[in-house]
PDB file of C-alpha atoms in Angstrom:
ATOM      1  CA  UNK A   1    -122.205 -45.454  52.338  1.00 54.00           C
ATOM      2  CA  UNK A   2    -120.667 -42.043  51.779  1.00 58.00           C
ATOM      3  CA  UNK A   3    -121.076 -40.840  48.188  1.00 60.00           C
ATOM      4  CA  UNK A   4    -118.587 -38.285  46.910  1.00 62.00           C
ATOM      5  CA  UNK A   5    -117.562 -39.439  43.425  1.00 67.00           C
ATOM      6  CA  UNK A   6    -118.766 -41.377  40.391  1.00 69.00           C
ATOM      7  CA  UNK A   7    -117.031 -44.466  41.765  1.00 75.00           C
ATOM      8  CA  UNK A   8    -118.777 -44.019  45.104  1.00 69.00           C
ATOM      9  CA  UNK A   9    -122.088 -43.605  43.285  1.00 67.00           C
ATOM     10  CA  UNK A  10    -121.619 -46.935  41.501  1.00 73.00           C
ATOM     11  CA  UNK A  11    -120.841 -48.581  44.835  1.00 76.00           C
ATOM     12  CA  UNK A  12    -123.861 -46.858  46.377  1.00 73.00           C
ATOM     13  CA  UNK A  13    -126.116 -48.217  43.627  1.00 75.00           C
ATOM     14  CA  UNK A  14    -124.739 -51.705  44.076  1.00 79.00           C
ATOM     15  CA  UNK A  15    -125.164 -51.480  47.845  1.00 81.00           C
ATOM     16  CA  UNK A  16    -128.885 -50.641  47.582  1.00 84.00           C
ATOM     17  CA  UNK A  17    -129.829 -52.683  44.525  1.00 85.00           C
ATOM     18  CA  UNK A  18    -131.765 -55.203  46.621  1.00 89.00           C
ATOM     19  CA  UNK A  19    -133.164 -52.790  49.213  1.00 92.00           C
ATOM     20  CA  UNK A  20    -136.539 -51.084  49.563  1.00 93.00           C
ATOM     21  CA  UNK A  21    -136.060 -47.307  49.360  1.00 91.00           C
ATOM     22  CA  UNK A  22    -138.580 -45.222  51.304  1.00 91.00           C
ATOM     23  CA  UNK A  23    -139.085 -41.454  51.429  1.00 89.00           C
ATOM     24  CA  UNK A  24    -141.082 -39.991  54.324  1.00 89.00           C
ATOM     25  CA  UNK A  25    -142.202 -36.397  54.632  1.00 86.00           C
ATOM     26  CA  UNK A  26    -144.291 -34.982  57.457  1.00 87.00           C
ATOM     27  CA  UNK A  27    -145.874 -31.546  57.488  1.00 85.00           C
ATOM     28  CA  UNK A  28    -147.045 -29.515  60.427  1.00 83.00           C
ATOM     29  CA  UNK A  29    -148.927 -26.316  61.211  1.00 79.00           C
ATOM     30  CA  UNK A  30    -145.690 -24.945  62.599  1.00 70.00           C
ATOM     31  CA  UNK A  31    -146.816 -21.442  63.570  1.00 72.00           C
ATOM     32  CA  UNK A  32    -148.976 -22.661  66.477  1.00 75.00           C
ATOM     33  CA  UNK A  33    -147.338 -21.297  69.663  1.00 75.00           C
ATOM     34  CA  UNK A  34    -146.233 -23.777  72.344  1.00 82.00           C
ATOM     35  CA  UNK A  35    -147.615 -26.780  70.471  1.00 83.00           C
ATOM     36  CA  UNK A  36    -145.964 -30.195  70.501  1.00 84.00           C
ATOM     37  CA  UNK A  37    -144.875 -31.876  67.241  1.00 83.00           C
ATOM     38  CA  UNK A  38    -147.855 -34.216  67.450  1.00 89.00           C
ATOM     39  CA  UNK A  39    -150.262 -31.314  67.956  1.00 88.00           C
ATOM     40  CA  UNK A  40    -148.832 -29.589  64.884  1.00 86.00           C
ATOM     41  CA  UNK A  41    -148.766 -32.670  62.664  1.00 89.00           C
ATOM     42  CA  UNK A  42    -151.056 -32.208  59.661  1.00 88.00           C
ATOM     43  CA  UNK A  43    -149.816 -34.640  56.980  1.00 88.00           C
ATOM     44  CA  UNK A  44    -147.711 -37.767  56.564  1.00 90.00           C
ATOM     45  CA  UNK A  45    -146.556 -38.827  53.119  1.00 89.00           C
ATOM     46  CA  UNK A  46    -144.731 -42.064  52.316  1.00 91.00           C
ATOM     47  CA  UNK A  47    -143.326 -43.211  48.971  1.00 91.00           C
ATOM     48  CA  UNK A  48    -141.326 -46.366  48.311  1.00 92.00           C
ATOM     49  CA  UNK A  49    -139.694 -48.270  45.492  1.00 90.00           C
ATOM     50  CA  UNK A  50    -138.520 -51.860  45.688  1.00 91.00           C
ATOM     51  CA  UNK A  51    -135.066 -52.093  44.129  1.00 86.00           C
ATOM     52  CA  UNK A  52    -135.036 -55.901  44.054  1.00 84.00           C
ATOM     53  CA  UNK A  53    -134.362 -56.933  40.482  1.00 69.00           C
ATOM     54  CA  UNK A  54    -132.995 -53.504  39.536  1.00 61.00           C
ATOM     55  CA  UNK A  55    -129.668 -55.016  38.447  1.00 56.00           C
ATOM     56  CA  UNK A  56    -131.598 -56.934  35.784  1.00 55.00           C
ATOM     57  CA  UNK A  57    -133.355 -53.856  34.436  1.00 56.00           C
ATOM     58  CA  UNK A  58    -132.935 -52.941  30.750  1.00 52.00           C
ATOM     59  CA  UNK A  59    -129.980 -50.759  29.849  1.00 54.00           C
ATOM     60  CA  UNK A  60    -131.561 -49.147  26.800  1.00 49.00           C
ATOM     61  CA  UNK A  61    -132.668 -45.477  26.926  1.00 47.00           C
ATOM     62  CA  UNK A  62    -136.333 -46.510  27.039  1.00 49.00           C
ATOM     63  CA  UNK A  63    -135.826 -47.378  30.702  1.00 50.00           C
ATOM     64  CA  UNK A  64    -136.165 -43.842  32.012  1.00 58.00           C
ATOM     65  CA  UNK A  65    -137.564 -41.855  34.906  1.00 63.00           C
ATOM     66  CA  UNK A  66    -141.123 -42.550  33.770  1.00 68.00           C
ATOM     67  CA  UNK A  67    -140.545 -46.275  34.069  1.00 69.00           C
ATOM     68  CA  UNK A  68    -139.056 -45.824  37.518  1.00 70.00           C
ATOM     69  CA  UNK A  69    -141.924 -43.557  38.560  1.00 73.00           C
ATOM     70  CA  UNK A  70    -144.427 -46.263  37.676  1.00 77.00           C
ATOM     71  CA  UNK A  71    -142.742 -48.537  40.216  1.00 82.00           C
ATOM     72  CA  UNK A  72    -143.103 -46.029  43.062  1.00 86.00           C
ATOM     73  CA  UNK A  73    -145.959 -46.667  45.504  1.00 89.00           C
ATOM     74  CA  UNK A  74    -147.388 -43.896  47.650  1.00 87.00           C
ATOM     75  CA  UNK A  75    -149.580 -43.215  50.658  1.00 88.00           C
ATOM     76  CA  UNK A  76    -150.737 -39.838  51.954  1.00 87.00           C
ATOM     77  CA  UNK A  77    -152.491 -39.223  55.269  1.00 89.00           C
ATOM     78  CA  UNK A  78    -154.148 -35.985  56.356  1.00 87.00           C
ATOM     79  CA  UNK A  79    -154.891 -35.514  60.052  1.00 90.00           C
ATOM     80  CA  UNK A  80    -158.623 -35.033  60.430  1.00 90.00           C
ATOM     81  CA  UNK A  81    -158.553 -31.861  62.538  1.00 87.00           C
ATOM     82  CA  UNK A  82    -156.463 -30.069  59.875  1.00 85.00           C
ATOM     83  CA  UNK A  83    -158.314 -31.278  56.795  1.00 81.00           C
ATOM     84  CA  UNK A  84    -159.983 -27.901  56.136  1.00 77.00           C
ATOM     85  CA  UNK A  85    -156.977 -25.671  56.910  1.00 71.00           C
ATOM     86  CA  UNK A  86    -155.980 -24.003  53.650  1.00 60.00           C
ATOM     87  CA  UNK A  87    -154.530 -20.694  52.535  1.00 53.00           C
ATOM     88  CA  UNK A  88    -158.023 -19.200  52.745  1.00 55.00           C
ATOM     89  CA  UNK A  89    -158.972 -20.572  56.173  1.00 60.00           C
ATOM     90  CA  UNK A  90    -155.684 -20.386  58.100  1.00 57.00           C
ATOM     91  CA  UNK A  91    -156.131 -17.672  60.779  1.00 57.00           C
ATOM     92  CA  UNK A  92    -152.466 -16.667  60.700  1.00 53.00           C
ATOM     93  CA  UNK A  93    -152.565 -16.197  56.946  1.00 50.00           C
ATOM     94  CA  UNK A  94    -155.743 -14.099  57.164  1.00 49.00           C
ATOM     95  CA  UNK A  95    -154.108 -11.740  59.679  1.00 50.00           C
ATOM     96  CA  UNK A  96    -151.452 -10.934  57.110  1.00 48.00           C
ATOM     97  CA  UNK A  97    -147.678 -10.964  57.407  1.00 45.00           C
ATOM     98  CA  UNK A  98    -145.834 -12.552  60.293  1.00 47.00           C
ATOM     99  CA  UNK A  99    -142.570 -10.661  60.490  1.00 48.00           C
ATOM    100  CA  UNK A 100    -140.555 -10.884  57.293  1.00 46.00           C
ATOM    101  CA  UNK A 101    -142.228 -13.977  55.838  1.00 45.00           C
ATOM    102  CA  UNK A 102    -145.879 -14.330  54.947  1.00 47.00           C
ATOM    103  CA  UNK A 103    -147.501 -17.654  55.731  1.00 45.00           C
ATOM    104  CA  UNK A 104    -148.781 -19.161  52.483  1.00 45.00           C
ATOM    105  CA  UNK A 105    -150.182 -22.610  53.181  1.00 43.00           C
ATOM    106  CA  UNK A 106    -151.678 -24.459  50.247  1.00 47.00           C
ATOM    107  CA  UNK A 107    -154.816 -26.614  50.255  1.00 42.00           C
ATOM    108  CA  UNK A 108    -153.946 -30.103  51.377  1.00 47.00           C
ATOM    109  CA  UNK A 109    -154.147 -32.420  48.412  1.00 49.00           C
ATOM    110  CA  UNK A 110    -151.748 -34.969  46.981  1.00 51.00           C
ATOM    111  CA  UNK A 111    -150.734 -34.759  43.338  1.00 59.00           C
ATOM    112  CA  UNK A 112    -149.819 -38.425  42.987  1.00 67.00           C
ATOM    113  CA  UNK A 113    -152.178 -40.578  45.025  1.00 76.00           C
ATOM    114  CA  UNK A 114    -155.502 -40.486  46.818  1.00 78.00           C
ATOM    115  CA  UNK A 115    -155.282 -38.848  50.228  1.00 81.00           C
ATOM    116  CA  UNK A 116    -156.773 -40.535  53.267  1.00 85.00           C
ATOM    117  CA  UNK A 117    -158.044 -38.925  56.442  1.00 88.00           C
ATOM    118  CA  UNK A 118    -156.489 -40.196  59.655  1.00 91.00           C
ATOM    119  CA  UNK A 119    -158.390 -39.706  62.897  1.00 93.00           C
ATOM    120  CA  UNK A 120    -155.349 -38.462  64.822  1.00 93.00           C
ATOM    121  CA  UNK A 121    -151.637 -37.790  64.585  1.00 92.00           C
ATOM    122  CA  UNK A 122    -150.975 -40.789  66.827  1.00 92.00           C
ATOM    123  CA  UNK A 123    -152.884 -43.091  64.486  1.00 93.00           C
ATOM    124  CA  UNK A 124    -151.089 -41.726  61.403  1.00 92.00           C
ATOM    125  CA  UNK A 125    -147.629 -42.186  62.914  1.00 92.00           C
ATOM    126  CA  UNK A 126    -148.423 -45.670  64.241  1.00 92.00           C
ATOM    127  CA  UNK A 127    -149.648 -46.675  60.789  1.00 92.00           C
ATOM    128  CA  UNK A 128    -146.468 -45.262  59.237  1.00 91.00           C
ATOM    129  CA  UNK A 129    -144.283 -47.290  61.596  1.00 91.00           C
ATOM    130  CA  UNK A 130    -146.356 -50.406  60.880  1.00 92.00           C
ATOM    131  CA  UNK A 131    -145.962 -49.711  57.157  1.00 92.00           C
ATOM    132  CA  UNK A 132    -142.158 -49.693  57.496  1.00 91.00           C
ATOM    133  CA  UNK A 133    -142.235 -52.992  59.358  1.00 92.00           C
ATOM    134  CA  UNK A 134    -144.515 -54.487  56.718  1.00 94.00           C
ATOM    135  CA  UNK A 135    -142.145 -53.442  53.928  1.00 94.00           C
ATOM    136  CA  UNK A 136    -139.429 -55.638  55.450  1.00 94.00           C
ATOM    137  CA  UNK A 137    -141.574 -58.653  54.598  1.00 95.00           C
ATOM    138  CA  UNK A 138    -142.367 -57.746  50.970  1.00 93.00           C
ATOM    139  CA  UNK A 139    -141.301 -60.008  48.103  1.00 92.00           C
ATOM    140  CA  UNK A 140    -139.068 -62.194  50.213  1.00 94.00           C
ATOM    141  CA  UNK A 141    -137.637 -65.296  48.606  1.00 93.00           C
ATOM    142  CA  UNK A 142    -138.632 -68.743  49.836  1.00 95.00           C
ATOM    143  CA  UNK A 143    -135.191 -69.055  51.433  1.00 96.00           C
ATOM    144  CA  UNK A 144    -135.620 -65.738  53.243  1.00 95.00           C
ATOM    145  CA  UNK A 145    -139.021 -66.751  54.577  1.00 96.00           C
ATOM    146  CA  UNK A 146    -137.697 -70.111  55.717  1.00 96.00           C
ATOM    147  CA  UNK A 147    -134.728 -68.532  57.521  1.00 96.00           C
ATOM    148  CA  UNK A 148    -136.860 -65.678  58.910  1.00 95.00           C
ATOM    149  CA  UNK A 149    -134.683 -63.148  57.081  1.00 95.00           C
ATOM    150  CA  UNK A 150    -136.162 -59.710  56.397  1.00 95.00           C
ATOM    151  CA  UNK A 151    -135.528 -57.179  53.643  1.00 95.00           C
ATOM    152  CA  UNK A 152    -133.461 -54.055  54.307  1.00 94.00           C
ATOM    153  CA  UNK A 153    -135.350 -50.758  54.218  1.00 93.00           C
ATOM    154  CA  UNK A 154    -133.616 -47.402  53.710  1.00 89.00           C
ATOM    155  CA  UNK A 155    -135.704 -44.453  54.910  1.00 87.00           C
ATOM    156  CA  UNK A 156    -134.813 -41.100  53.355  1.00 83.00           C
ATOM    157  CA  UNK A 157    -135.720 -37.800  55.012  1.00 79.00           C
ATOM    158  CA  UNK A 158    -135.373 -34.291  53.685  1.00 71.00           C
ATOM    159  CA  UNK A 159    -133.806 -32.271  56.516  1.00 64.00           C
ATOM    160  CA  UNK A 160    -134.829 -34.799  59.119  1.00 65.00           C
ATOM    161  CA  UNK A 161    -135.446 -32.504  62.118  1.00 72.00           C
ATOM    162  CA  UNK A 162    -139.246 -32.433  61.929  1.00 75.00           C
ATOM    163  CA  UNK A 163    -139.506 -36.128  61.076  1.00 79.00           C
ATOM    164  CA  UNK A 164    -137.156 -37.125  63.910  1.00 78.00           C
ATOM    165  CA  UNK A 165    -138.981 -34.950  66.443  1.00 81.00           C
ATOM    166  CA  UNK A 166    -142.332 -36.339  65.294  1.00 85.00           C
ATOM    167  CA  UNK A 167    -141.234 -39.968  65.522  1.00 84.00           C
ATOM    168  CA  UNK A 168    -139.813 -39.250  68.976  1.00 85.00           C
ATOM    169  CA  UNK A 169    -142.991 -37.516  70.110  1.00 85.00           C
ATOM    170  CA  UNK A 170    -145.016 -40.500  68.899  1.00 84.00           C
ATOM    171  CA  UNK A 171    -142.818 -42.804  70.979  1.00 82.00           C
ATOM    172  CA  UNK A 172    -141.632 -44.722  67.909  1.00 83.00           C
ATOM    173  CA  UNK A 173    -137.983 -43.681  67.553  1.00 78.00           C
ATOM    174  CA  UNK A 174    -136.374 -46.259  69.827  1.00 75.00           C
ATOM    175  CA  UNK A 175    -138.378 -49.122  68.372  1.00 77.00           C
ATOM    176  CA  UNK A 176    -137.520 -48.250  64.761  1.00 80.00           C
ATOM    177  CA  UNK A 177    -133.899 -47.287  65.413  1.00 77.00           C
ATOM    178  CA  UNK A 178    -133.303 -50.635  67.125  1.00 84.00           C
ATOM    179  CA  UNK A 179    -134.717 -52.496  64.142  1.00 87.00           C
ATOM    180  CA  UNK A 180    -131.808 -54.237  62.415  1.00 89.00           C
ATOM    181  CA  UNK A 181    -133.391 -53.937  58.955  1.00 91.00           C
ATOM    182  CA  UNK A 182    -134.527 -50.299  58.947  1.00 89.00           C
ATOM    183  CA  UNK A 183    -131.936 -47.571  58.305  1.00 85.00           C
ATOM    184  CA  UNK A 184    -132.449 -43.802  58.338  1.00 83.00           C
ATOM    185  CA  UNK A 185    -130.724 -41.237  56.120  1.00 78.00           C
ATOM    186  CA  UNK A 186    -130.986 -37.452  55.918  1.00 75.00           C
ATOM    187  CA  UNK A 187    -130.979 -36.665  52.180  1.00 68.00           C
ATOM    188  CA  UNK A 188    -129.389 -33.224  52.608  1.00 66.00           C
ATOM    189  CA  UNK A 189    -126.302 -34.891  54.048  1.00 62.00           C
ATOM    190  CA  UNK A 190    -125.677 -36.873  50.862  1.00 58.00           C
ATOM    191  CA  UNK A 191    -122.515 -35.501  49.272  1.00 54.00           C
ATOM    192  CA  UNK A 192    -123.891 -35.333  45.681  1.00 54.00           C
ATOM    193  CA  UNK A 193    -126.709 -33.060  46.829  1.00 52.00           C
ATOM    194  CA  UNK A 194    -124.311 -30.793  48.689  1.00 54.00           C
ATOM    195  CA  UNK A 195    -122.073 -30.437  45.659  1.00 55.00           C
ATOM    196  CA  UNK A 196    -124.917 -29.722  43.231  1.00 52.00           C
ATOM    197  CA  UNK A 197    -126.932 -27.437  45.517  1.00 50.00           C
ATOM    198  CA  UNK A 198    -124.432 -25.419  47.540  1.00 50.00           C
ATOM    199  CA  UNK A 199    -126.886 -22.511  47.921  1.00 45.00           C
ATOM    200  CA  UNK A 200    -129.103 -24.548  50.275  1.00 41.00           C
TER     201      UNK A 200
END
């Protein structure tokens, strides 16, 4: 749903109160000339929160961002061939500036969960797609299981170009886009973000 006002926000919250909300971010070594998205892919991060039962959550101030954060589950995959590429080892960084902007990669480590090494970009993306399909089956009611009904999953991207290109390059876009329970959103297109962060 389009969100452009406080009333829309309340409707938005009600719409997603029984969904699983997923955020996916992929990173790539994007200065490699003539490389495909899969050749550049260095990391895949996934975070999700199950909103089922959120309408029953406490209304008192003690239910805050910390409580929500504790409900978020995360995975982080590093592609094996890029596991040692850091600010100190990146050849482009060591050569100095590239035009106006200096490349300043940071060592690959996750602040919130243990990182895992994936043998290839193809394996990491296939596992991510399988993860999304698995989420549809989480915490289903007995009635949902009996009727073969799946949960709805909303996948949020931040400026979805790289993610979309990577899913396409992995041959997963059509399969996921045709899934009736998985929906994709580009977070920068949400109206509240545009109103609060016009400088982006």
